[in-house]
mmCIF file of C-alpha atoms in Angstrom:
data_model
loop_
_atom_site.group_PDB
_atom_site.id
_atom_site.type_symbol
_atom_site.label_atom_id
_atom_site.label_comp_id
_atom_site.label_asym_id
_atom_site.label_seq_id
_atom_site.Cartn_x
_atom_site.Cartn_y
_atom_site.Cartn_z
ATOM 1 C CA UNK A 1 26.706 5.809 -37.911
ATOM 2 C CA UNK A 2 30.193 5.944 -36.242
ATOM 3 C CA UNK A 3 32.740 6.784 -38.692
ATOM 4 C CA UNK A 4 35.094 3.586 -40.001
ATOM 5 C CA UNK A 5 32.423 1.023 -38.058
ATOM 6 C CA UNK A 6 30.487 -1.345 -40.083
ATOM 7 C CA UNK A 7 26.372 -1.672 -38.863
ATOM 8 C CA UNK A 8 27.257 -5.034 -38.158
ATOM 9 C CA UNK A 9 29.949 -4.043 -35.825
ATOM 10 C CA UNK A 10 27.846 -2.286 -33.690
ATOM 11 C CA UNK A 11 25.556 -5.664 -33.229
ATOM 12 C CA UNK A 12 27.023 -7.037 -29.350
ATOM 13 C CA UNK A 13 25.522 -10.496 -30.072
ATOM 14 C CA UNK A 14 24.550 -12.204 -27.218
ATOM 15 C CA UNK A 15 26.500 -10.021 -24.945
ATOM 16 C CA UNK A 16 24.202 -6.867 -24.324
ATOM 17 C CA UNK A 17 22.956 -6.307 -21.087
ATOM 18 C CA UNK A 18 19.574 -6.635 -20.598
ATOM 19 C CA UNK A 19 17.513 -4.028 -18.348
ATOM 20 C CA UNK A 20 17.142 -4.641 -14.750
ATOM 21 C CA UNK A 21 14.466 -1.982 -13.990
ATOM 22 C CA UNK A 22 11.727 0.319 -15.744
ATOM 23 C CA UNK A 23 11.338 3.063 -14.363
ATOM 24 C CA UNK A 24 7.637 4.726 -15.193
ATOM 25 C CA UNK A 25 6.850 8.193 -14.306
ATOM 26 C CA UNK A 26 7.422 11.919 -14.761
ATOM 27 C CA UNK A 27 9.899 14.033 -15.950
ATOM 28 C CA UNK A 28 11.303 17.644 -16.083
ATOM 29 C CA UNK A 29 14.183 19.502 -17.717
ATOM 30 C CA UNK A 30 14.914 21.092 -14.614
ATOM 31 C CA UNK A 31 14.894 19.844 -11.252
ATOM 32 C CA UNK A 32 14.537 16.097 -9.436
ATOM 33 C CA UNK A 33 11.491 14.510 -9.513
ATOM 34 C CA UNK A 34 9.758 11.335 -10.732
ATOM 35 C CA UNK A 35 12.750 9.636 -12.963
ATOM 36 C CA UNK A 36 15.003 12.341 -12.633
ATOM 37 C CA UNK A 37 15.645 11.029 -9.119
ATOM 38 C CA UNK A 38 14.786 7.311 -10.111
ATOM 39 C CA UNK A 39 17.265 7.094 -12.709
ATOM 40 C CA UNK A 40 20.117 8.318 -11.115
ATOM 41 C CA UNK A 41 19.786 6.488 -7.958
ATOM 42 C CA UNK A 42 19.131 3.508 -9.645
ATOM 43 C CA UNK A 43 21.921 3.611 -11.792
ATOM 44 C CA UNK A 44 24.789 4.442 -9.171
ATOM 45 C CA UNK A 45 23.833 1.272 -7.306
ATOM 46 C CA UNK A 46 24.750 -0.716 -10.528
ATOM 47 C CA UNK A 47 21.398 -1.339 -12.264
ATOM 48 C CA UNK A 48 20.872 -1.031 -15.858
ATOM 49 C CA UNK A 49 17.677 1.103 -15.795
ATOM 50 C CA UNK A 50 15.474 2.359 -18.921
ATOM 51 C CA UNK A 51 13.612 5.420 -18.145
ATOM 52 C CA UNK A 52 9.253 5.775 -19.514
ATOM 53 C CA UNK A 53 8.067 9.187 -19.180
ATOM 54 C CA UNK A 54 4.508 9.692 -18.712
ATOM 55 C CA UNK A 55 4.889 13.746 -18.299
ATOM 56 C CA UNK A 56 7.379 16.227 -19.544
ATOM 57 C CA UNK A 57 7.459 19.359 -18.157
ATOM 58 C CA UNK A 58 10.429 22.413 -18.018
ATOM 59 C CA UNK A 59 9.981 21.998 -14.248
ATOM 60 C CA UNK A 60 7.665 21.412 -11.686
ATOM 61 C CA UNK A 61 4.431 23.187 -11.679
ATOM 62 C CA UNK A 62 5.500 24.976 -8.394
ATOM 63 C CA UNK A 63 7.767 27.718 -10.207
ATOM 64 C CA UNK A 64 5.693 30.582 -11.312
ATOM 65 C CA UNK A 65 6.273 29.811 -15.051
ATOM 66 C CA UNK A 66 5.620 25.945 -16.271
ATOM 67 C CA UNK A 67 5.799 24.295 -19.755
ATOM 68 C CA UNK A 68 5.079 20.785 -21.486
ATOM 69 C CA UNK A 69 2.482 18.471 -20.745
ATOM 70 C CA UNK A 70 1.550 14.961 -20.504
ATOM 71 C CA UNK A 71 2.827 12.605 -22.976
ATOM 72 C CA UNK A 72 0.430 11.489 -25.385
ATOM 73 C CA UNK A 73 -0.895 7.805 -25.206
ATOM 74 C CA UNK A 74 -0.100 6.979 -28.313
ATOM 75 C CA UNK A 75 3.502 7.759 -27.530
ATOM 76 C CA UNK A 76 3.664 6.249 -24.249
ATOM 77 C CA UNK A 77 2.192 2.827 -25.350
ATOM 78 C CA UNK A 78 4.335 2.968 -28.124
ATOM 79 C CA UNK A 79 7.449 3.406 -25.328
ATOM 80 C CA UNK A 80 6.245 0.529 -23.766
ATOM 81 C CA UNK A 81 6.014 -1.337 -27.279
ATOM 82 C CA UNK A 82 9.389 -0.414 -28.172
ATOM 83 C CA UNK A 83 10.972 -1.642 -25.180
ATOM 84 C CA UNK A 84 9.119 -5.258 -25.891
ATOM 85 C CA UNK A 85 10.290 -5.105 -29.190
ATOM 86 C CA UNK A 86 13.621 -5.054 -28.641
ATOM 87 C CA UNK A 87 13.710 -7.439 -25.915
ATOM 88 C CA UNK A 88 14.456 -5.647 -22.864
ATOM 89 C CA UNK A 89 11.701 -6.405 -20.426
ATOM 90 C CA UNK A 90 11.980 -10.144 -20.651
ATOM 91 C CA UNK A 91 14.512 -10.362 -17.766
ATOM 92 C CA UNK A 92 13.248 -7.419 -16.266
ATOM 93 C CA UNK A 93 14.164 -7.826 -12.159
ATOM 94 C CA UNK A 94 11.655 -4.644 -11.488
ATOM 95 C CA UNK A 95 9.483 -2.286 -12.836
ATOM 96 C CA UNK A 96 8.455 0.812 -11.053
ATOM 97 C CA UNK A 97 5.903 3.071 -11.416
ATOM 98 C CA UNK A 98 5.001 6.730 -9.963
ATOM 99 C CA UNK A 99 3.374 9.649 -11.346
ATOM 100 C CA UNK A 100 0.818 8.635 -13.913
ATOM 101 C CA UNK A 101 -1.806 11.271 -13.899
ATOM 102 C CA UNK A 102 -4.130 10.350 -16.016
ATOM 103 C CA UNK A 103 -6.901 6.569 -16.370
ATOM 104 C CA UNK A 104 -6.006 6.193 -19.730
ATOM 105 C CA UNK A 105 -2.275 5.922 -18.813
ATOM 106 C CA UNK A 106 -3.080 3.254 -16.125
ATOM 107 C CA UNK A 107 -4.950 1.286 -18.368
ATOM 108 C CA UNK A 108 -2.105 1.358 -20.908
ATOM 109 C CA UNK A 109 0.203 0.354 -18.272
ATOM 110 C CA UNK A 110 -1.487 -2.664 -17.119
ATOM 111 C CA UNK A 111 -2.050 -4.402 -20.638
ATOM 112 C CA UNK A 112 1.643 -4.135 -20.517
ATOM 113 C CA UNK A 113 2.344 -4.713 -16.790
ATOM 114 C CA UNK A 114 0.039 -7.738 -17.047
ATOM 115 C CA UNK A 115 2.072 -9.484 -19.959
ATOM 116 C CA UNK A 116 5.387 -8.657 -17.708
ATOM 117 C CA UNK A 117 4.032 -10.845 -14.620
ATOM 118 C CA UNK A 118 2.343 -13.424 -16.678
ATOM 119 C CA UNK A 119 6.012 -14.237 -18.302
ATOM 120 C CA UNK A 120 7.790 -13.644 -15.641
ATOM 121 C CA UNK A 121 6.415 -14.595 -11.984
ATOM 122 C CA UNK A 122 9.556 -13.031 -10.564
ATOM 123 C CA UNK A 123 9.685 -9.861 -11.424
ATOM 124 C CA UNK A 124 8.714 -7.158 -8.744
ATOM 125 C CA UNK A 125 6.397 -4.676 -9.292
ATOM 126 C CA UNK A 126 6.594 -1.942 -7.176
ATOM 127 C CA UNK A 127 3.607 0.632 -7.559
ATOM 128 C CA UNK A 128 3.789 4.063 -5.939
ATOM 129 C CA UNK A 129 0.168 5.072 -6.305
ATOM 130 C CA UNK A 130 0.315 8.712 -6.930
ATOM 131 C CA UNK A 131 -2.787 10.813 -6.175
ATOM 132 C CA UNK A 132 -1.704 13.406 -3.987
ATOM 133 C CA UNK A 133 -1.167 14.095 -0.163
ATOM 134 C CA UNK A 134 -2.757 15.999 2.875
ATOM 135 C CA UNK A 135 -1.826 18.960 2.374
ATOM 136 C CA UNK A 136 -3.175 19.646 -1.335
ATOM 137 C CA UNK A 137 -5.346 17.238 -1.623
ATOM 138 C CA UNK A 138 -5.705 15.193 -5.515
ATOM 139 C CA UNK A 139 -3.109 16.035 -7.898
ATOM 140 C CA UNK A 140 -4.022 14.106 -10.336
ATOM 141 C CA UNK A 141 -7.653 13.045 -11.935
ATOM 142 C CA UNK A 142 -9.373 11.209 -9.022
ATOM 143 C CA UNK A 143 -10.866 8.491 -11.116
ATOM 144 C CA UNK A 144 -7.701 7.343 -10.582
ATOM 145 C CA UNK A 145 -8.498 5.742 -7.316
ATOM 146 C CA UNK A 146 -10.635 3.199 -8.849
ATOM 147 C CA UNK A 147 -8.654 2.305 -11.737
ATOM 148 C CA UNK A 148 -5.350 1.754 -9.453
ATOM 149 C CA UNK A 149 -7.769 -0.774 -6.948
ATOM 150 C CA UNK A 150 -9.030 -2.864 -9.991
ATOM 151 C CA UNK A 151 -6.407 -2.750 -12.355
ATOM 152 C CA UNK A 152 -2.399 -1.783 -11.045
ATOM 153 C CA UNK A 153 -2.755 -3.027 -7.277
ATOM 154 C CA UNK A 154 -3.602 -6.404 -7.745
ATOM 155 C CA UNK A 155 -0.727 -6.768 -10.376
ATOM 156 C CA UNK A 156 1.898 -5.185 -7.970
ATOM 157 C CA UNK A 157 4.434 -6.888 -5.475
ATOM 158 C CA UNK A 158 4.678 -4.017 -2.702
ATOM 159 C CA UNK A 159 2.743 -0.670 -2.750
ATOM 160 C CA UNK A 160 4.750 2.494 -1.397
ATOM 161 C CA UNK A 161 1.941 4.963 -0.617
ATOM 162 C CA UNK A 162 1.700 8.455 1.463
ATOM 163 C CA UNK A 163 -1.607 8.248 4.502
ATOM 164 C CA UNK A 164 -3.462 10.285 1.671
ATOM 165 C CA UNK A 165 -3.498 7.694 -0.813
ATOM 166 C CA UNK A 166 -3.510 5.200 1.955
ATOM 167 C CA UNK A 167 -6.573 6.170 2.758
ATOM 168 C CA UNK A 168 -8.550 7.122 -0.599
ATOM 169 C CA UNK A 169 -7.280 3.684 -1.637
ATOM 170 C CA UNK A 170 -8.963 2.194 1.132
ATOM 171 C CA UNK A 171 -11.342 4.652 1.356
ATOM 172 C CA UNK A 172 -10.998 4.247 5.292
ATOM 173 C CA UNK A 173 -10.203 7.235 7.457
ATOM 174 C CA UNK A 174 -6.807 6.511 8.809
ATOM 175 C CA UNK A 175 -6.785 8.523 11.902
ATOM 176 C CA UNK A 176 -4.426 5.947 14.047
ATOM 177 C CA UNK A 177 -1.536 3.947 13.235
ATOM 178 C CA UNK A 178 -3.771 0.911 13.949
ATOM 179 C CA UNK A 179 -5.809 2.413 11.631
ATOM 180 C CA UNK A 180 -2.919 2.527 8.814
ATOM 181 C CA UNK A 181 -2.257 -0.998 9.381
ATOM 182 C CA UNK A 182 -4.932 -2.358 9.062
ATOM 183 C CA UNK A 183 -5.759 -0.274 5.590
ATOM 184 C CA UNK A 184 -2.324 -1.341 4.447
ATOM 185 C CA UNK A 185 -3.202 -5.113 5.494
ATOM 186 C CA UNK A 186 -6.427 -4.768 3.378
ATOM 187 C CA UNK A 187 -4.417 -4.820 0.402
ATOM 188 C CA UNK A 188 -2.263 -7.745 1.011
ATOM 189 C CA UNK A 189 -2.770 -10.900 -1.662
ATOM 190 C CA UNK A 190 -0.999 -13.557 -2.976
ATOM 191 C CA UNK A 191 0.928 -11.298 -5.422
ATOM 192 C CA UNK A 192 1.268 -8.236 -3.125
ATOM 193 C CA UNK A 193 3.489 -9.212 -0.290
ATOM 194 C CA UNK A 194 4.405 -5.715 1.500
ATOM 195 C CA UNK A 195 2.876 -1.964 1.732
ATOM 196 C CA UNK A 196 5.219 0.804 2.930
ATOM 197 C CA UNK A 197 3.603 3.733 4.153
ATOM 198 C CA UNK A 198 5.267 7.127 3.870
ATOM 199 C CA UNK A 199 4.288 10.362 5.976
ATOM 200 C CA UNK A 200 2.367 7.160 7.927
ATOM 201 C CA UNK A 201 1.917 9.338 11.240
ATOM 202 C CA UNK A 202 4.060 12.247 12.522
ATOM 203 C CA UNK A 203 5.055 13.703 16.322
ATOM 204 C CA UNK A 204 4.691 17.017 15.768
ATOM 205 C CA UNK A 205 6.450 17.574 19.421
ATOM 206 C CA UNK A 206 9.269 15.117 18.061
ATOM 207 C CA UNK A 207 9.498 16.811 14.779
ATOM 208 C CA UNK A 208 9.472 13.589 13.128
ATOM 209 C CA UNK A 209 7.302 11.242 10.980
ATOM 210 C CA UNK A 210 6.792 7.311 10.627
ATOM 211 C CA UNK A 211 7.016 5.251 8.090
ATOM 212 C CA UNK A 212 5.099 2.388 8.310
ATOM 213 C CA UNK A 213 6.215 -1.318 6.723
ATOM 214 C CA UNK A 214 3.020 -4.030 7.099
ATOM 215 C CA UNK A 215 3.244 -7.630 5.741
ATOM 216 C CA UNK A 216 1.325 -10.811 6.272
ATOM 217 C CA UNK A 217 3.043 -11.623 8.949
ATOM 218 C CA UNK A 218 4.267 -8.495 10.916
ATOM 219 C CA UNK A 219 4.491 -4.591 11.024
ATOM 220 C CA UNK A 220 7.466 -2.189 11.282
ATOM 221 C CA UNK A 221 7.688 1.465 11.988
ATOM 222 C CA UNK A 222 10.669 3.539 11.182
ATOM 223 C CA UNK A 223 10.652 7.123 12.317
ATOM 224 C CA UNK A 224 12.421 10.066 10.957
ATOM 225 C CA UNK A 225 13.043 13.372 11.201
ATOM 226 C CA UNK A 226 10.383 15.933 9.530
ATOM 227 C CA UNK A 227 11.571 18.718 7.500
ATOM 228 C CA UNK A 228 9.249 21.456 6.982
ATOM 229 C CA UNK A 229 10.379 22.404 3.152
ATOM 230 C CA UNK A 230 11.609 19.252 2.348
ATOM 231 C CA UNK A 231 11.849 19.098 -1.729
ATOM 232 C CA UNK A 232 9.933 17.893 -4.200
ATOM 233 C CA UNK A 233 10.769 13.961 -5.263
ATOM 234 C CA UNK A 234 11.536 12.743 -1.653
ATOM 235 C CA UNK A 235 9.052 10.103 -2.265
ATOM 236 C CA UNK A 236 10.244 9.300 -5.770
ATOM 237 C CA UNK A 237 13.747 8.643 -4.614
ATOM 238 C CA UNK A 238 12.823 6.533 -1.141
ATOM 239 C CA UNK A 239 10.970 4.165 -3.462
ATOM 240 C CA UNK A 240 13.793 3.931 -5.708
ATOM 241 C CA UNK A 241 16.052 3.527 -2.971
ATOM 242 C CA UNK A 242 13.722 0.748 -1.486
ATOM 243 C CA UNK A 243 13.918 -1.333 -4.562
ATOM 244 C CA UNK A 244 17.374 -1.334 -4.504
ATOM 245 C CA UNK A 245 17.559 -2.508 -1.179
ATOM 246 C CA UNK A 246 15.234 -5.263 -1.813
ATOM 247 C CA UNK A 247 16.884 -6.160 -5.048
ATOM 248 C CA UNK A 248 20.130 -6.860 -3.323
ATOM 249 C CA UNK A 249 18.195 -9.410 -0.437
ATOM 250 C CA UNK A 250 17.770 -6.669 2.289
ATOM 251 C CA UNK A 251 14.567 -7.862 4.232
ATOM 252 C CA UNK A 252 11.657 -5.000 4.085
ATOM 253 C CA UNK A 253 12.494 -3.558 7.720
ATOM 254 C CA UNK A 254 16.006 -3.259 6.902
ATOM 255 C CA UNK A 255 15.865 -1.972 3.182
ATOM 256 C CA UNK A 256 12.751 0.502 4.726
ATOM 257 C CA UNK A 257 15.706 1.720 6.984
ATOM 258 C CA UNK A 258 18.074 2.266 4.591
ATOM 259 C CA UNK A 259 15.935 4.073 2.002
ATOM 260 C CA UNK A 260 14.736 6.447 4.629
ATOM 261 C CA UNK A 261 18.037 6.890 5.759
ATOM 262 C CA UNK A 262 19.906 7.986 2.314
ATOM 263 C CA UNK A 263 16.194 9.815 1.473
ATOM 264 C CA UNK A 264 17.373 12.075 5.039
ATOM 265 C CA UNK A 265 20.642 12.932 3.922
ATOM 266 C CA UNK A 266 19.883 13.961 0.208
ATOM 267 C CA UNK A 267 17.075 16.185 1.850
ATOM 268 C CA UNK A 268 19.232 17.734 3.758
ATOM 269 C CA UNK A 269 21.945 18.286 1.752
ATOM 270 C CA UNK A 270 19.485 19.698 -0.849
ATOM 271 C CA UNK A 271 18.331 21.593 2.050
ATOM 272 C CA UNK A 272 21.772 23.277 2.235
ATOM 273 C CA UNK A 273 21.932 24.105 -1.147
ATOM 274 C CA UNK A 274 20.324 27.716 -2.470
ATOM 275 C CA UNK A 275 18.404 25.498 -5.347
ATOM 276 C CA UNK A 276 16.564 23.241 -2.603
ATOM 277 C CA UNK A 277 16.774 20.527 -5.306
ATOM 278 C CA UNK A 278 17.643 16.396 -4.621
ATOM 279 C CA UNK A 279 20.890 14.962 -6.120
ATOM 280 C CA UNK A 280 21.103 11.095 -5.764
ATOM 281 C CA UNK A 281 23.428 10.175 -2.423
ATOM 282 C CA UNK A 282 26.848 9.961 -3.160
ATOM 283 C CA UNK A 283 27.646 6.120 -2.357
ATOM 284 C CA UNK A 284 30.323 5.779 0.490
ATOM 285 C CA UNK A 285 33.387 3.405 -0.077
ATOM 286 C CA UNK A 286 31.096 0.533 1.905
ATOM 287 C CA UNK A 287 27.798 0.909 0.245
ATOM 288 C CA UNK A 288 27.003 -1.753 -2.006
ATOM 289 C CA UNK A 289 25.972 -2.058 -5.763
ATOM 290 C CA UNK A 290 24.313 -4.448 -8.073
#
């Protein structure tokens, strides 16, 4: 209690806020990753954002010493519970999801995601289907795979996977980026509109890498520059940044532009810095926010 404020003080009827975005994935003490990136990034554009962790860790599981663990599901349905219960994700404009790692987590999620999109037809669901990428292969349980094709995919508005997930998704081998296309196409419905591919194909010559944004109606490749030891959460904050950009109107090729763009510079500015760790993009005087 505040000292010398009634409970009843405290009450802002009818004038709270309500969320804009849920953000649903990982987080650590230390370092940028999963909503440690996501909230930040979200926030400094303007949106009111609530935060769902599915893991909580001291760090990333790269350092040499790593502690915490997944949350359990109890908990985590209960997060989602407690948000419903006090009223925050009826005028939800997005929900985002990332890092799950586990089925029983998915299926939790899409009870919930499910009674989100059947009360509100408007609200975007962007799912980054995390399973891992080409160079380590699964990072997460790969029974995954099948529970993110029945249950999360045909519930989300736009899909923002790497060509790993791409393809186990698919479970095509994308070795073209015809081939990309068409996997991304595959998953195109009624609900799902758009699939942005990260890490789509890279010029290893060029030193750079495509991203690759397919609709109904058209494809559009944005290319960017590589970075060998780029940090961990790069993917985390472009699909933050993407939702932003298509929250405030930006069409998919332009708000794929933009994302990748302010993804480059907080690489390389973390890329500068001894700790090798994101920070969200400082906004410039003519950047927008909500």
């Amino acid at each position: 209690m505040i000292p010398g404020v009634a409970p009843a003080q405290l009450q802002i009827n009818g004038h709270e806020r309500s969320t804009d975005i849920i953000s649903i994935q990982s987080q650590v003490i230390y370092g940028c990753v999963g909503n440690n990136i996501a909230l930040p990034t979200l926030t400094r554009h303007g949106w009111n954002v609530l935060a769902v962790p599915t893991f909580l860790l001291s760090n990333t599981p790269d350092y040499s010493s790593c502690y915490g663990g997944e949350i359990s599901d109890e908990w985590f349905s209960g997060f989602l519970q407690g948000i419903h219960d006090r009223g925050q994700d009826n005028q939800l404009r997005a929900v985002i999801t990332g890092y799950l790692g586990s089925t029983s987590k998915a299926q939790h999620l899409e009870r919930w995601l499910s009674r989100i999109v059947d009360e509100n037809q408007n609200v975007r669901i962007v799912v980054d289907p995390v399973l891992g990428d080409e160079d380590t292969g699964f990072y997460v349980d790969p029974n995954l795979v099948d529970i993110y094709r029945e249950y999360l995919l045909p519930l989300a508005t736009g899909l923002t996977p790497n060509r790993f997930e791409l393809g186990c998704l698919s479970g095509k081998t994308l070795t073209s980026e015809r081939d990309v296309i068409s996997a991304a196409r595959s998953f195109l419905s009624e609900r799902t509109r758009w699939v942005v591919v990260t890490s789509a194909t890279q010029s290893v010559s060029a030193g750079t890498l495509q991203v690759v944004c397919v609709t109904a109606e058209s494809e559009h490749i944005v290319e960017h520059k590589s970075y060998a030891k780029a940090p961990k959460g790069t993917g985390d904050l472009f699909t933050a940044e993407l939702t932003n950009a298509l929250l405030r109107g930006l069409t998919l090729e332009l708000a794929t532009e933009q994302a990748c763009e302010f993804t480059q510079r907080c690489v390389f500015e973390a890329l500068m810095k001894s700790s090798g760790i994101l920070a969200p993009y400082i906004l410039d005087s003519g950047e927008q926010s909500a």
